[in-house]
Short mmCIF file of C-alpha atoms in Angstrom, two decimals:
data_model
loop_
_atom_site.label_atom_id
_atom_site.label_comp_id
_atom_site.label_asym_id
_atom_site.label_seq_id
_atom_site.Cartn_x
_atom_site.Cartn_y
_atom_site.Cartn_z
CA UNK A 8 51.77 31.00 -21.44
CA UNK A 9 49.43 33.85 -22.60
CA UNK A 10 46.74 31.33 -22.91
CA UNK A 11 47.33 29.30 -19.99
CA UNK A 12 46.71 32.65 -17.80
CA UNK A 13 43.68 33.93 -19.66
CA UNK A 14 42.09 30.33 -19.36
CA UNK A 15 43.31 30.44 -15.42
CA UNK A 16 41.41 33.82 -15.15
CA UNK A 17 38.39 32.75 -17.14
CA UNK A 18 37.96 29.23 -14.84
CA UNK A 19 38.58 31.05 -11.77
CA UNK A 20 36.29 34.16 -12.55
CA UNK A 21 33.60 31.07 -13.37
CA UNK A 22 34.11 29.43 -10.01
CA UNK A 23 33.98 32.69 -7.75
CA UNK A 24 30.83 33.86 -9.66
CA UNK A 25 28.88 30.67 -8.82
CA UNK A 26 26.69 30.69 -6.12
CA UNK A 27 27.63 28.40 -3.18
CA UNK A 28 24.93 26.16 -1.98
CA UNK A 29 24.80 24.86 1.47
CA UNK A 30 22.49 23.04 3.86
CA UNK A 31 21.57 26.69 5.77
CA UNK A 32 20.25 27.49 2.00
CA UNK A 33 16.21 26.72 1.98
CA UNK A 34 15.99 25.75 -2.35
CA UNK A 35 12.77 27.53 -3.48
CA UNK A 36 10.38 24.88 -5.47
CA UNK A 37 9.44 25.60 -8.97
CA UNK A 38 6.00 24.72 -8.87
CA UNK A 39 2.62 26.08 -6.18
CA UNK A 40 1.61 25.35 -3.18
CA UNK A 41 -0.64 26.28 -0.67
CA UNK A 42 1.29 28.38 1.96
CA UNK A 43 1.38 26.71 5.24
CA UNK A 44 1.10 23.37 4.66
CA UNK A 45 3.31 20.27 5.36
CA UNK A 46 2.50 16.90 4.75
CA UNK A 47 4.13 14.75 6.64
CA UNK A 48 4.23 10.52 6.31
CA UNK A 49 5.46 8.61 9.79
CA UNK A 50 6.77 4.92 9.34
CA UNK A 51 4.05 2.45 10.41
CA UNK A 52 6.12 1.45 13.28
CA UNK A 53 6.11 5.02 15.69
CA UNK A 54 3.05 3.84 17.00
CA UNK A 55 -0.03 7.12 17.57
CA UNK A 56 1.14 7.72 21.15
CA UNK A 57 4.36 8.21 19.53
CA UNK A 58 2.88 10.82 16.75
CA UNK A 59 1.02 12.45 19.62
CA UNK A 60 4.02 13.16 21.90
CA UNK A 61 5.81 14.27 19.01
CA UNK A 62 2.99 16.87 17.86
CA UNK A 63 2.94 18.00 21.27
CA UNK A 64 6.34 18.54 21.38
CA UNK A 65 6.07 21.08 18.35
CA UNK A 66 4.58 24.01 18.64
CA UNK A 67 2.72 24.02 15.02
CA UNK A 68 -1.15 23.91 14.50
CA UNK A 69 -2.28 20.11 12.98
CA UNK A 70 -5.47 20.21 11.04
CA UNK A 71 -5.75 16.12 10.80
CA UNK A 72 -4.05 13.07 10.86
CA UNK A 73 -5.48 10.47 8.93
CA UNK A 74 -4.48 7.60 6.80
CA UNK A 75 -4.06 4.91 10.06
CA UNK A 76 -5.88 1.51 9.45
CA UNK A 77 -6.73 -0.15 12.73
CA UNK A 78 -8.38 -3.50 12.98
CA UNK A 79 -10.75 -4.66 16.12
CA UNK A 80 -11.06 -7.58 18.31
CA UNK A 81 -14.43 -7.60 18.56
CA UNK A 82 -16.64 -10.26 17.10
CA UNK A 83 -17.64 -9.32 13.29
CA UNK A 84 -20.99 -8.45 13.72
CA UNK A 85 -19.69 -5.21 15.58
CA UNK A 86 -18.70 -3.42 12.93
CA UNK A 87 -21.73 -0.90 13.26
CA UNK A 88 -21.00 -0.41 16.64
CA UNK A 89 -17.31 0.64 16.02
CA UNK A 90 -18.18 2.95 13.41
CA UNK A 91 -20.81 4.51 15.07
CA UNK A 92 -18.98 4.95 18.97
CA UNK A 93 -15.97 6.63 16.98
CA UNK A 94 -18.25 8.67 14.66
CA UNK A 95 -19.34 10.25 18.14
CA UNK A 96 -16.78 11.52 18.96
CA UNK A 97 -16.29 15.08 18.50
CA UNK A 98 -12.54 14.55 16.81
CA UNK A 99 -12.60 11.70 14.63
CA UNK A 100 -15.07 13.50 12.11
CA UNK A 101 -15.77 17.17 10.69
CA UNK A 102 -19.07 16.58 10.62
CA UNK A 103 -19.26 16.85 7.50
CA UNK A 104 -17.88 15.26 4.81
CA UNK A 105 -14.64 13.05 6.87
CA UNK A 106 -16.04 10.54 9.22
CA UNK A 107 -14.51 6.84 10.21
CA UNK A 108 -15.46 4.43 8.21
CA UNK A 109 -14.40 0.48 7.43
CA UNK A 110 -15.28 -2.94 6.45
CA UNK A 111 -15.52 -6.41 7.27
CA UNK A 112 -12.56 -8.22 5.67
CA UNK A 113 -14.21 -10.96 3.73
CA UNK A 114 -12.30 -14.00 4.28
CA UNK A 115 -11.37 -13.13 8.03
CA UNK A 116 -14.11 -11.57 9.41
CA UNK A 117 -11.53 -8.97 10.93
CA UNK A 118 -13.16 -5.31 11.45
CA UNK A 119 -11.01 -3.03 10.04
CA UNK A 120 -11.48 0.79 10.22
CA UNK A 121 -9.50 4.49 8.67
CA UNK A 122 -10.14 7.01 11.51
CA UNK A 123 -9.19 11.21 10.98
CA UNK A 124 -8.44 13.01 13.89
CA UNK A 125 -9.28 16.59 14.00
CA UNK A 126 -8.52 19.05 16.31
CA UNK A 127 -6.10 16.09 17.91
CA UNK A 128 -3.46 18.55 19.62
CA UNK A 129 -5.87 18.33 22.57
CA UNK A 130 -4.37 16.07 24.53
CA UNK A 131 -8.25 15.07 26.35
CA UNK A 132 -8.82 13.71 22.57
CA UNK A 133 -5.81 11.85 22.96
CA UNK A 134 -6.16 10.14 26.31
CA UNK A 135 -9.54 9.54 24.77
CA UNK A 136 -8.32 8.16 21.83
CA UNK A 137 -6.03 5.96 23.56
CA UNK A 138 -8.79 4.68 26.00
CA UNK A 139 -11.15 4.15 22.48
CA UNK A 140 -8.33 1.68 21.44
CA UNK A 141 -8.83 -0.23 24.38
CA UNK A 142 -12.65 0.09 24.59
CA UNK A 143 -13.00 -1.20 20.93
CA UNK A 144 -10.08 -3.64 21.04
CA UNK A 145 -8.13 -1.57 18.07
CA UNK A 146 -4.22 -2.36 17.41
CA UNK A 147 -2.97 -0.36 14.50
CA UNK A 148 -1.36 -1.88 11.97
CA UNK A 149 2.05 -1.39 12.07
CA UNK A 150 3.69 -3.30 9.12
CA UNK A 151 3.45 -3.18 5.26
CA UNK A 152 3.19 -0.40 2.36
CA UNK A 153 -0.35 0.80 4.23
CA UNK A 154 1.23 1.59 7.99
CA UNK A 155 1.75 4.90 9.16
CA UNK A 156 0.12 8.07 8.99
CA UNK A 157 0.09 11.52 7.49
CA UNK A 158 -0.19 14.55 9.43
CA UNK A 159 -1.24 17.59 7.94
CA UNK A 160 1.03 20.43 9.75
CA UNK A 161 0.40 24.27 9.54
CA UNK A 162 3.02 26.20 9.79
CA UNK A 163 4.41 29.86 9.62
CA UNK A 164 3.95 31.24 5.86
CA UNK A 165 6.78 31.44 4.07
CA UNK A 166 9.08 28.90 6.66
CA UNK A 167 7.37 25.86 4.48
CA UNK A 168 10.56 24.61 2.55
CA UNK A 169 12.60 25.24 6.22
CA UNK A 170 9.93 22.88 7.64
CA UNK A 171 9.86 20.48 5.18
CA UNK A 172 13.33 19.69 5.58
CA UNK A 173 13.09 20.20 9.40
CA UNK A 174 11.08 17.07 9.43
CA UNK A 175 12.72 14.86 7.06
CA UNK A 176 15.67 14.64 9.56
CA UNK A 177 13.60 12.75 11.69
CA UNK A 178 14.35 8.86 11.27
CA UNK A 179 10.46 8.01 11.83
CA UNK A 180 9.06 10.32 8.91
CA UNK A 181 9.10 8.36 6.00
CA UNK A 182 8.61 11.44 3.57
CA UNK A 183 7.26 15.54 4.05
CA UNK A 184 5.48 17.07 1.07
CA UNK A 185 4.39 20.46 0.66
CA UNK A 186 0.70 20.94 -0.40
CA UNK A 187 1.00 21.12 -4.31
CA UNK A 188 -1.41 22.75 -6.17
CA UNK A 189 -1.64 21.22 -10.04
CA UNK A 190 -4.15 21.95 -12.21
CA UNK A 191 -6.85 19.16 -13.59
CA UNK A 192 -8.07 19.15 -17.22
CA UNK A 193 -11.21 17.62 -17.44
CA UNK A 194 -12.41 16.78 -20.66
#
């Protein structure tokens, strides 16, 4: 009986001394990151007015969206002229290193382009976006492993982890990363 109460003790001391977890607690990762930043993937099918009413709605800085694939319209031999109408605009590059580029898919013909939007939380860029699409005769693609987009979100130091699981609630985000920072061996 002796034993049976010294083993009740020692199981119940083990179970009060464990920490509780529950979904208020923000888990801490075990590797680096760079503070602020939140990756975020959106499911090819919440379309880029979609992302932009939903960035507007939050009131976080974006520093780019990018990974999109549109294709155009337009007859093939336009490809230039797509690139080089959306490379003037004052959002789609950093003039830099990041501007729009694309191809001309081989056995179609079809234009296809990758913009990045900077500074895209002003909604002018947006509406001018939007009126670009039409302009160029762009429909995003919207199906298969390449549709979708990444946003890269800024938001308050130290509130990353809170964030990151803030936006995986959302049934249109496919995934939210923090910014890892690894370490490359080159040899």
């Amino acid at each position: 009986m002796k034993a049976y109460k010294f083993i009740l003790i020692i199981v119940l001391i083990s179970v009060l001394a464990c920490e509780q977890n529950t979904d208020n607690d923000i888990e801490k990762p075990d590797y680096e990151f760079v503070p602020t930043d939140v990756l975020v993937k959106i499911k090819g099918s919440f379309t880029i007015n979609k992302v932009f009413d939903f960035i507007n709605s939050l009131d976080l800085d974006v520093e780019n969206i990018h990974s999109q694939v549109y294709t155009s319209n337009l007859p093939s031999d336009s490809l230039q002229y797509v690139l080089n109408y959306l490379n003037e605009k004052p959002y789609t590059n950093d003039g830099n290193t990041w501007f729009v580029n694309g191809y001309l898919h081989y056995q179609t013909k079809v234009i296809t382009i990758f913009p990045r939007f900077f500074d895209i939380k002003n909604k002018p860029y947006q509406l001018d976006w939007l009126d670009s699409m039409k302009i160029l005769k762009l429909k995003e693609q919207t199906e298969g492993e390449t549709a979708g987009c990444i946003i890269f979100f800024h938001v308050p130091e130290g509130k990353e982890m809170e964030w990151k699981k803030k936006f995986e609630k959302y049934d249109f985000v496919e995934w939210a990363e923090l910014n890892h920072i690894i370490d490359i061996e080159l040899h």
